[in-house]
PDB file of C-alpha atoms in Angstrom:
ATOM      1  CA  UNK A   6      11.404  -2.594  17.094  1.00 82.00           C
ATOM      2  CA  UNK A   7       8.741  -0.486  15.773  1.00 85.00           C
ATOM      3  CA  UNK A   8       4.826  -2.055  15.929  1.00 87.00           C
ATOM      4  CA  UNK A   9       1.952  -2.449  13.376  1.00 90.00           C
ATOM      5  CA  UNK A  10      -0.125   0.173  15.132  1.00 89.00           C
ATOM      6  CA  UNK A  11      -2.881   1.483  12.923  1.00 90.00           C
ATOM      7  CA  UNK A  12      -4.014   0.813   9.433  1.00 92.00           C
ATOM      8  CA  UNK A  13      -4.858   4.203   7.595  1.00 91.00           C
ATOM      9  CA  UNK A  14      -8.015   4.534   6.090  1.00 90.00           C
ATOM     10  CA  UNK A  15      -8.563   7.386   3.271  1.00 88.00           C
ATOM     11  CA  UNK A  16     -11.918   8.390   2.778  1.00 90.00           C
ATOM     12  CA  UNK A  17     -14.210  10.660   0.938  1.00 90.00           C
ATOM     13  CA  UNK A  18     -16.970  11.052   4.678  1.00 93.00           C
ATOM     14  CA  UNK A  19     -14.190  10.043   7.794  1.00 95.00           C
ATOM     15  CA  UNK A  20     -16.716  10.093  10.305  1.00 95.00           C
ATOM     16  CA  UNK A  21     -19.277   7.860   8.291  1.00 95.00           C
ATOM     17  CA  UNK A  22     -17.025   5.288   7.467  1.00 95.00           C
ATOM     18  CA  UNK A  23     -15.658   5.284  11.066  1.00 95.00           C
ATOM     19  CA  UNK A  24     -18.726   4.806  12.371  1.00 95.00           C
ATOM     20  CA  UNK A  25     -19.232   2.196   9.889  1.00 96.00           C
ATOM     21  CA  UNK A  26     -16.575   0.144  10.817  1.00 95.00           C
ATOM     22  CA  UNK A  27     -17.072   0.828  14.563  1.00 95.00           C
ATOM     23  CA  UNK A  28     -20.129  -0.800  14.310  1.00 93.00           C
ATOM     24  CA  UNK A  29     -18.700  -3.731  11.969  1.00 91.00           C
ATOM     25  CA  UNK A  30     -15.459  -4.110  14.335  1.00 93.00           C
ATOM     26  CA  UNK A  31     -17.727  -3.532  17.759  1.00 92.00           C
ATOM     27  CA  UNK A  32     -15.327  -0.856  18.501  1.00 94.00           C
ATOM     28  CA  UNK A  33     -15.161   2.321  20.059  1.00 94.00           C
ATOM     29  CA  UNK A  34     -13.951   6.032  17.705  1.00 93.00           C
ATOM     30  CA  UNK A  35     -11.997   7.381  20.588  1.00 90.00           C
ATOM     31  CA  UNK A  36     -10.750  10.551  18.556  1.00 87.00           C
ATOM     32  CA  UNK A  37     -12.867  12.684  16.213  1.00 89.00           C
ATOM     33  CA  UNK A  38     -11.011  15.264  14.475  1.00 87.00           C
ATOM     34  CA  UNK A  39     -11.340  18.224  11.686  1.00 90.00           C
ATOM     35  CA  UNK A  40     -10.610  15.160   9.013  1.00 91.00           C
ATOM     36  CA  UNK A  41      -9.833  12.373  10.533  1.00 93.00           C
ATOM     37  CA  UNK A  42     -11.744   9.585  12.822  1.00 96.00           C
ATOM     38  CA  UNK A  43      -9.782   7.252  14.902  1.00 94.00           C
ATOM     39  CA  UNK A  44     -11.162   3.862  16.395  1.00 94.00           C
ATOM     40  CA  UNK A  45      -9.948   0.802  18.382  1.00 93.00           C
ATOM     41  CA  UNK A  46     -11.239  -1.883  21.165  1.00 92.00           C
ATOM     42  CA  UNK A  47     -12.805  -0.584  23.667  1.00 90.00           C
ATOM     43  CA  UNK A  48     -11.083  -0.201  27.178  1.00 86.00           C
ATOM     44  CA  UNK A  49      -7.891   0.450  25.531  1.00 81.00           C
ATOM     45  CA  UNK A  50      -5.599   3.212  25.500  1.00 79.00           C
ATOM     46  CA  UNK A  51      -2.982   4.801  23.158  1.00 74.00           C
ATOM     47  CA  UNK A  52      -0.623   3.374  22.203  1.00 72.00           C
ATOM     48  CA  UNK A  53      -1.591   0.031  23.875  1.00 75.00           C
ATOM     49  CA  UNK A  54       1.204  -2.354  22.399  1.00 71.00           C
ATOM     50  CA  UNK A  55      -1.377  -5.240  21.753  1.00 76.00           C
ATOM     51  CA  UNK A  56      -4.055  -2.884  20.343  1.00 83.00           C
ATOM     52  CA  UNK A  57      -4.459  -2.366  15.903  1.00 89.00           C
ATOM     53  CA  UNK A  58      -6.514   0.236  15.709  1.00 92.00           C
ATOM     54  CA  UNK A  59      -8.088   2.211  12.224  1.00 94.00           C
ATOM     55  CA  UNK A  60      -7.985   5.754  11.166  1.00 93.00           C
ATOM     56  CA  UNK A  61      -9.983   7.237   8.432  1.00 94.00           C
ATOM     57  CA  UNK A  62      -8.769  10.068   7.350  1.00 91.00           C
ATOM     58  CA  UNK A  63     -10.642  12.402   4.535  1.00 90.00           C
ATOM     59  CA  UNK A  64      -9.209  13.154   1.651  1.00 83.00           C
ATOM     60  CA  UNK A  65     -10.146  15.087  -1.326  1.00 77.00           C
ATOM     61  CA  UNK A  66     -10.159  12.056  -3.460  1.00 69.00           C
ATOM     62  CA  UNK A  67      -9.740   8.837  -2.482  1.00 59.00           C
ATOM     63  CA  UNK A  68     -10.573   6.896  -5.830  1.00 61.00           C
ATOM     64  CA  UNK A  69     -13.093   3.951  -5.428  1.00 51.00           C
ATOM     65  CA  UNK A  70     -10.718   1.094  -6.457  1.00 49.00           C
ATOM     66  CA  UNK A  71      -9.827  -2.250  -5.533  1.00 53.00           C
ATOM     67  CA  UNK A  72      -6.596  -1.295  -3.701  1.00 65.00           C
ATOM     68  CA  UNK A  73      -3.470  -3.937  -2.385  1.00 77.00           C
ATOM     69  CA  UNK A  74      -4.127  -3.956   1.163  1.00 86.00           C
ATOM     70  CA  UNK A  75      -7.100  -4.978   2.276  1.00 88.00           C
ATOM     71  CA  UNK A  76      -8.837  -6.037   5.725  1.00 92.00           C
ATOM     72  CA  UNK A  77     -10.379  -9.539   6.725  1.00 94.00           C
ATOM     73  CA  UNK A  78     -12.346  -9.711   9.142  1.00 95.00           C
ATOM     74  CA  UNK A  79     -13.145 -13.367  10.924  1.00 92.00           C
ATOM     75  CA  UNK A  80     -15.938 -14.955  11.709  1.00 91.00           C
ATOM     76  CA  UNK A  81     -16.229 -18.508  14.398  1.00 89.00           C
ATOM     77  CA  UNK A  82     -18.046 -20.477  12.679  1.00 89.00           C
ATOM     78  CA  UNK A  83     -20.289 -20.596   9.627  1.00 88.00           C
ATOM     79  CA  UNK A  84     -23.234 -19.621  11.214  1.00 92.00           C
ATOM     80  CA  UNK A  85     -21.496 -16.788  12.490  1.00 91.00           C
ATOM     81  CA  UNK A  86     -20.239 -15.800   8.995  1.00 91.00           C
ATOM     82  CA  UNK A  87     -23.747 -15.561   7.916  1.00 92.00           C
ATOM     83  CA  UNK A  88     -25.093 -13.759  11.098  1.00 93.00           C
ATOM     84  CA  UNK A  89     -22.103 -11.322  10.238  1.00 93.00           C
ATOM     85  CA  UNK A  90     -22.309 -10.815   6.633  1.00 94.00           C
ATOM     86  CA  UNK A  91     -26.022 -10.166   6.987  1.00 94.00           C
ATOM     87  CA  UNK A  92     -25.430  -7.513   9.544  1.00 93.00           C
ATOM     88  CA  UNK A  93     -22.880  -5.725   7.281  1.00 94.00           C
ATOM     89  CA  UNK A  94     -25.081  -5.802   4.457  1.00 95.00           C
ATOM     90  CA  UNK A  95     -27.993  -4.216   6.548  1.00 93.00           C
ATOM     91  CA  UNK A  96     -25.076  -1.441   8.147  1.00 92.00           C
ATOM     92  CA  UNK A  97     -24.700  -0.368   4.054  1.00 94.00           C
ATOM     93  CA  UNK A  98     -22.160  -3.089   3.084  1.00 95.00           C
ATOM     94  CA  UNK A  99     -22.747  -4.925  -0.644  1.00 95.00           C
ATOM     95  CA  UNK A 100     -21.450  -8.543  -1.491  1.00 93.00           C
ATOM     96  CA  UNK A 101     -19.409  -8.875  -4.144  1.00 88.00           C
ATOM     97  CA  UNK A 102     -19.827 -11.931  -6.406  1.00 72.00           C
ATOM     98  CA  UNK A 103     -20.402 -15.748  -4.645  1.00 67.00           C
ATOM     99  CA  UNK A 104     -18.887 -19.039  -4.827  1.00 65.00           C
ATOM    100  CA  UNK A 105     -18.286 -22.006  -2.384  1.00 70.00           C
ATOM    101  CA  UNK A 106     -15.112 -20.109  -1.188  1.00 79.00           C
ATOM    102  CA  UNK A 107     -14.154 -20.333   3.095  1.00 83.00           C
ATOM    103  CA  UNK A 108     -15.011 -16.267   2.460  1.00 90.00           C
ATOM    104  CA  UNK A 109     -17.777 -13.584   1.983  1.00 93.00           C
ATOM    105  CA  UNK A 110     -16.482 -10.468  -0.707  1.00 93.00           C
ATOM    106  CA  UNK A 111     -17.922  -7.597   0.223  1.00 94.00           C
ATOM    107  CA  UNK A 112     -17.518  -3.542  -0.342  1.00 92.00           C
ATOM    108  CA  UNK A 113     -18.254  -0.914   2.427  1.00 93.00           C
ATOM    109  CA  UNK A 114     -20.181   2.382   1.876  1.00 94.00           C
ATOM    110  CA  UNK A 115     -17.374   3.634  -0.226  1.00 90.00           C
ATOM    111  CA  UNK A 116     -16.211   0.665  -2.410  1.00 89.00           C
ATOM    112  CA  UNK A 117     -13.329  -0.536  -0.052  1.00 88.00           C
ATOM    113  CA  UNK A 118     -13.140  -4.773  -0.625  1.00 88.00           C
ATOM    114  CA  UNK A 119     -12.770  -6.747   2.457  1.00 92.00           C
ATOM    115  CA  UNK A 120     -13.696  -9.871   3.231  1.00 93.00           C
ATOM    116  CA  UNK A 121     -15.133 -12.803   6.240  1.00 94.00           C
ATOM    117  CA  UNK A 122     -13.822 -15.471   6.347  1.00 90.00           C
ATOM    118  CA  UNK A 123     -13.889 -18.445   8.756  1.00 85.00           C
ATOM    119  CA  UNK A 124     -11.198 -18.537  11.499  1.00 74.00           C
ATOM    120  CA  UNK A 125     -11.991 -21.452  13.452  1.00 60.00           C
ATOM    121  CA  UNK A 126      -8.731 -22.416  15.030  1.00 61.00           C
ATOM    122  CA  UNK A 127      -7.180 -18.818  15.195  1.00 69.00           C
ATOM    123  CA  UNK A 128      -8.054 -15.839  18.005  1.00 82.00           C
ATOM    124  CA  UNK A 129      -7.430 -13.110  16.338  1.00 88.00           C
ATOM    125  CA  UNK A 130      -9.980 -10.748  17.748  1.00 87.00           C
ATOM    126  CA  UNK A 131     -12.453  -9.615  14.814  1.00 92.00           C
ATOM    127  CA  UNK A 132      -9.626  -8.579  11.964  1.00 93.00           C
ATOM    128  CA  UNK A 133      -8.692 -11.723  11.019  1.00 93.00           C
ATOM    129  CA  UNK A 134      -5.717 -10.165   8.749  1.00 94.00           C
ATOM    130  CA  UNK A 135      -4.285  -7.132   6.786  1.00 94.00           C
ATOM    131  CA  UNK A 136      -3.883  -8.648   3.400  1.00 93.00           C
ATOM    132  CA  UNK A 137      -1.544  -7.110   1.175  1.00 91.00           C
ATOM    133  CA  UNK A 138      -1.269  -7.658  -2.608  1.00 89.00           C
ATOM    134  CA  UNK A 139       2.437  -8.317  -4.005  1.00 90.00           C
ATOM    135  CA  UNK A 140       4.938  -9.518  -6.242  1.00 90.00           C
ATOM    136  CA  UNK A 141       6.907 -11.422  -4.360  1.00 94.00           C
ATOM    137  CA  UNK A 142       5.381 -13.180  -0.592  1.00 96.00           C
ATOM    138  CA  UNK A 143       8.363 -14.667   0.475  1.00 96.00           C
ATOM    139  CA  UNK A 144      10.436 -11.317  -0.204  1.00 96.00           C
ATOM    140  CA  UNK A 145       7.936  -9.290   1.672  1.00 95.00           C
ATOM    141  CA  UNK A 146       7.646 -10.953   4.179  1.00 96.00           C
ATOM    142  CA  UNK A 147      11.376 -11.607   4.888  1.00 96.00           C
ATOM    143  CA  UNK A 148      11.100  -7.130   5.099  1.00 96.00           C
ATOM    144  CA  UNK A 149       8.230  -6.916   7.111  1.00 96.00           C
ATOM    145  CA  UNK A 150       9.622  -9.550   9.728  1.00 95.00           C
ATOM    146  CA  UNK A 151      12.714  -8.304  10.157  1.00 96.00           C
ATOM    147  CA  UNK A 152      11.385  -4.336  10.448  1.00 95.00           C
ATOM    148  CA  UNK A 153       8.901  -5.770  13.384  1.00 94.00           C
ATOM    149  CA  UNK A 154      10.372  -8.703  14.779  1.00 93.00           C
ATOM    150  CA  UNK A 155       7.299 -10.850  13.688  1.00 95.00           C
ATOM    151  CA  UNK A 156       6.866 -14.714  13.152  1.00 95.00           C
ATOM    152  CA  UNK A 157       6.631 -16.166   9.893  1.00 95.00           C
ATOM    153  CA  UNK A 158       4.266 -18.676  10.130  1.00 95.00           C
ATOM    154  CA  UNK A 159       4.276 -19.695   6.666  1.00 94.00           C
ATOM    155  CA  UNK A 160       6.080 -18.341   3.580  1.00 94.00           C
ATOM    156  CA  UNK A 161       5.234 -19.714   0.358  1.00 94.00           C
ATOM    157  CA  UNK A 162       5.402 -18.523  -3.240  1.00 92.00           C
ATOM    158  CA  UNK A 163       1.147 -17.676  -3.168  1.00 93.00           C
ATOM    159  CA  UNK A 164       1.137 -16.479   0.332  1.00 94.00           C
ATOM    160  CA  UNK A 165       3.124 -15.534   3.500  1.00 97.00           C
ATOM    161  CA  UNK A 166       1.848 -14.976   6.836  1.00 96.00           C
ATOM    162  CA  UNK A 167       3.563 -13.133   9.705  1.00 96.00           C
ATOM    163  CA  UNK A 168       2.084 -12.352  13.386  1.00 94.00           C
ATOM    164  CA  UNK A 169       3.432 -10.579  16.433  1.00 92.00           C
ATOM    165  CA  UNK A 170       5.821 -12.820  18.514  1.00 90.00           C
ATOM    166  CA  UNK A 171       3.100 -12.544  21.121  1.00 89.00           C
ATOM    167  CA  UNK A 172       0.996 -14.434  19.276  1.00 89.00           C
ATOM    168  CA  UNK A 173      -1.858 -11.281  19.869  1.00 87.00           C
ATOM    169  CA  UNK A 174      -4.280  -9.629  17.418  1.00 89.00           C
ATOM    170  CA  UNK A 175      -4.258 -10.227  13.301  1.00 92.00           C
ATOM    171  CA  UNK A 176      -2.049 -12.179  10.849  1.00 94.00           C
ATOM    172  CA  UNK A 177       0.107  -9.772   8.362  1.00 95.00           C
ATOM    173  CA  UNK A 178      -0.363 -11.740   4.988  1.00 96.00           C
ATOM    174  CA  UNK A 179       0.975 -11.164   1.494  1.00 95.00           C
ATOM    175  CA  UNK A 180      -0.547 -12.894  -1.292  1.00 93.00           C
ATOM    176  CA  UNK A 181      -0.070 -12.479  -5.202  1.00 91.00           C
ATOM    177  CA  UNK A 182      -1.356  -9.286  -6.792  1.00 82.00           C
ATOM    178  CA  UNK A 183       0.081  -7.828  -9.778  1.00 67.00           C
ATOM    179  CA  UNK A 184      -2.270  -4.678  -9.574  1.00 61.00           C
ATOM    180  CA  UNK A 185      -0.588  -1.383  -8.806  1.00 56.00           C
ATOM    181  CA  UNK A 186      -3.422   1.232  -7.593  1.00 55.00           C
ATOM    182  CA  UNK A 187      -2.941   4.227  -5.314  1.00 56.00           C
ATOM    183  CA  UNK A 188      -3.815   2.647  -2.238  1.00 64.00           C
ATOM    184  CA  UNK A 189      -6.522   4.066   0.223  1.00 74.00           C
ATOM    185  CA  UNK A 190      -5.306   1.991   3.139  1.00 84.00           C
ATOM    186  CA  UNK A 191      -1.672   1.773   4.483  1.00 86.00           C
ATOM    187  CA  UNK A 192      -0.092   0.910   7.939  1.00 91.00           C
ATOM    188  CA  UNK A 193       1.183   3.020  10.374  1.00 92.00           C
ATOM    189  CA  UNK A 194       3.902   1.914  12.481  1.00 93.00           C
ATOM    190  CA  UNK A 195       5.060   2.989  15.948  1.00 90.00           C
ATOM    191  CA  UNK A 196       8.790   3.027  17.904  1.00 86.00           C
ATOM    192  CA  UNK A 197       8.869   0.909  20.836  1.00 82.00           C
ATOM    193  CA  UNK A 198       8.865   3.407  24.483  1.00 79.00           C
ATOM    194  CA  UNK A 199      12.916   3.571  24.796  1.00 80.00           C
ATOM    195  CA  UNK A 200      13.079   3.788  20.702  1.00 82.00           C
ATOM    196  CA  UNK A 201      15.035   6.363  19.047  1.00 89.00           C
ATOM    197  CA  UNK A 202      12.608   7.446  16.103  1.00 91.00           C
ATOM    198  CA  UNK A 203      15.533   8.897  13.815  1.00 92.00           C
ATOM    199  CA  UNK A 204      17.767   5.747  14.504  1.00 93.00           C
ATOM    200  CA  UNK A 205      14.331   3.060  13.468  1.00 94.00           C
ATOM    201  CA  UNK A 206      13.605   5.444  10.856  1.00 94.00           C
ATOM    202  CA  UNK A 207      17.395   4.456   9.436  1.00 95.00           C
ATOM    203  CA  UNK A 208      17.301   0.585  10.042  1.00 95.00           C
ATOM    204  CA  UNK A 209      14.388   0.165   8.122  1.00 96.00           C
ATOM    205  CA  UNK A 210      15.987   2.045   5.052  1.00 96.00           C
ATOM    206  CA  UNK A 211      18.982  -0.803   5.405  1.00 96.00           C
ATOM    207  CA  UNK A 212      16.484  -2.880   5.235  1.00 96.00           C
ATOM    208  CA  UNK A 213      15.205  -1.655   1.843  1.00 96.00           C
ATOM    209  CA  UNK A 214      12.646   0.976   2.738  1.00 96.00           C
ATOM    210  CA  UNK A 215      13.241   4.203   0.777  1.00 95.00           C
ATOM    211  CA  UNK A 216      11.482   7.546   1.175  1.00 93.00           C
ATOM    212  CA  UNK A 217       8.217   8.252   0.063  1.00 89.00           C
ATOM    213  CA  UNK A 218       6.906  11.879  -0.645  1.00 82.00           C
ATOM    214  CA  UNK A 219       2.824  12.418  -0.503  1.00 74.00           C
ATOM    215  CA  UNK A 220       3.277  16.645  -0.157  1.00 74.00           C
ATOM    216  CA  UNK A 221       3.111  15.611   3.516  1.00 69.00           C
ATOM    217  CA  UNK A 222       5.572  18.546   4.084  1.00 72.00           C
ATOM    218  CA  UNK A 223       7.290  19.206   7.404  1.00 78.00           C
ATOM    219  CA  UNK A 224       5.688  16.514   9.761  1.00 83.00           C
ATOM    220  CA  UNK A 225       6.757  15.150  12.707  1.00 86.00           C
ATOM    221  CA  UNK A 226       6.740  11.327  11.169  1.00 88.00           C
ATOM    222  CA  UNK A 227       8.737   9.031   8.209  1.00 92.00           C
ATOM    223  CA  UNK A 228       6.723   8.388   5.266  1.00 92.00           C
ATOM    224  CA  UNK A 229       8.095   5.535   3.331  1.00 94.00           C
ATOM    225  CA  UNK A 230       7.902   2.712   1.124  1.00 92.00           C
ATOM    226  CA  UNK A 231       8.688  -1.039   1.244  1.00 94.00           C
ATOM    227  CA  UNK A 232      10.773  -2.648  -1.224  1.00 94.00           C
ATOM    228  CA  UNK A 233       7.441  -3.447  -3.567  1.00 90.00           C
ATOM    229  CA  UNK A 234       6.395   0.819  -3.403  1.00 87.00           C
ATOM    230  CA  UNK A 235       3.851  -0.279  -0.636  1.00 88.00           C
ATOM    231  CA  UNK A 236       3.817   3.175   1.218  1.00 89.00           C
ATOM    232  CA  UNK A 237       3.939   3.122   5.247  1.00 93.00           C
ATOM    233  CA  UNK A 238       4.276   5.437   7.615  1.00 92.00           C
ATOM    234  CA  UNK A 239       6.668   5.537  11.014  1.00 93.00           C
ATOM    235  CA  UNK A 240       4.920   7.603  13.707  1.00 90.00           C
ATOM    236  CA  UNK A 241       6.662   9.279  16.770  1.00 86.00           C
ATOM    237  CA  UNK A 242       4.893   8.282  20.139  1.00 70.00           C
TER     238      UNK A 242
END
C-alpha cells in the first residue's frame, strides 16, 4: 500500500516559506533545490515510513486563495496555543478573524490558512491534521482508506477522520467545503519497498482515481486525481 508521504507546498519564495514553516514545525529543510525546499523531523531519513514531511515548491503563480487542503497544526494545552500562536505571529504569520472556537485562524507569509488547535488527548507530533475540503466525507474517506490502508476513526456526514494503522503522526480529515480553487497544497504518496509502482498506480484508478495532467510531461511519477478532482501525486522511491 502506498503512504501519505509529503504534502506539496506551491509557493511564490520556496526557500522563505520553508524556512518559515521549519521554524513553525521545529523541523529541519534537509534538501534545498533550484525551486524547491524540502523539510521534515529532524533525525529522520528518506523515506522514513512514519515520517510526513513538506515540500515547497516555486511556482510562477501560486494564487493567494483559501485552497481545500489545509494544515493544522496542534497545540497541548491552551497555554500552549497561545505561546504558539504568538510565536507564529512574530515569525510573519497574521490571525484571521476570532471567536471562542477550540482553534486559532491564521495565514502564513503568503496567504496559506491553517490553523491551532487544541489536541489534548491525541499525539500527533506538531501537524495535528491535513484537512481537506469536500463534497462528500464519508465517500472520501471510504477512497482514501482503502488506497492507504488507514483507520477510519470516525465518518460522519460533516467530517471523517482517517490515521495510519500505526496509530503514528497526523489525522487525514475531510470536512464540508463546497469551494473549488486550484489548490496550492496536495499530497504526495509513496509505494511501499517491495511495491510495484505501475501495478499501485492501477489499483488506485479501480478505486476511482483518474489521471490528472498539470504539463508535468514525461516524469518519472503518477499525477492523479481522487474521485472529488482533489489532485495527488504517486512518487517512485
Amino acid at each position: 500500500m502506498p503512504r501519505l508521504a509529503m504534502v506539496n507546498l506551491k509557493a511564490r519564495d520556496d526557500a522563505a516559506l520553508g524556512r518559515f514553516w521549519a521554524a513553525v514545525l521545529d523541523w529541519v529543510v534537509f534538501h534545498e533545490g533550484p525551486g524547491s525546499t524540502a523539510l521534515g523531523p529532524a533525525g529522520f531519513a528518506w523515506p522514513d515510513p512514519d515520517a510526513l514531511c513538506l515540500d515547497v515548491v516555486a511556482v510562477p503563480d501560486p494564487e493567494a486563495v483559501r485552497g481545500r487542503v489545509r494544515l493544522d497544526l496542534a497545540a497541548a494545552s491552551a497555554t500552549h496555543q497561545a505561546e504558539l500562536v504568538a510565536r507564529l505571529v512574530a515569525s510573519g504569520a497574521k490571525r484571521v478573524g476570532g471567536g471562542d472556537e477550540p482553534w486559532t485562524t491564521l495565514t502564513d507569509p503568503e496567504g496559506n490558512v491553517f490553523r491551532v488547535r487544541r489536541e489534548t488527548d491525541r499525539d500527533t507530533g506538531p501537524i495535528a491534521a491535513v484537512v481537506v475540503g469536500c463534497a462528500d466525507p464519508r465517500a472520501m474517506a471510504r477512497f482514501w482508506g482503502t488506497a492507504m490502508a488507514w483507520t477510519t476513526h470516525e465518518a460522519r456526514d460533516d467530517r471523517a477522520r482517517l490515521r495510519a494503522a500505526t496509530g503514528i503522526g497526523p489525522y487525514l480529515e475531510f470536512v464540508p467545503d463546497p469551494l473549488v480553487t486550484r489548490n496550492r497544497f496536495h499530497l504526495d504518496l509513496t509505494p511501499s519497498p517491495r511495491a510495484d509502482h505501475p501495478a499501485e498506480v492501477a489499483r488506485l484508478r479501480t478505486l476511482g482515481a483518474a489521471d490528472a495532467d498539470i504539463g508535468q510531461g514525461a516524469v518519472p511519477w503518477a499525477v492523479l486525481a481522487d474521485p472529488e478532482g482533489n489532485r495527488f501525486c504517486v512518487l517512485t522511491r
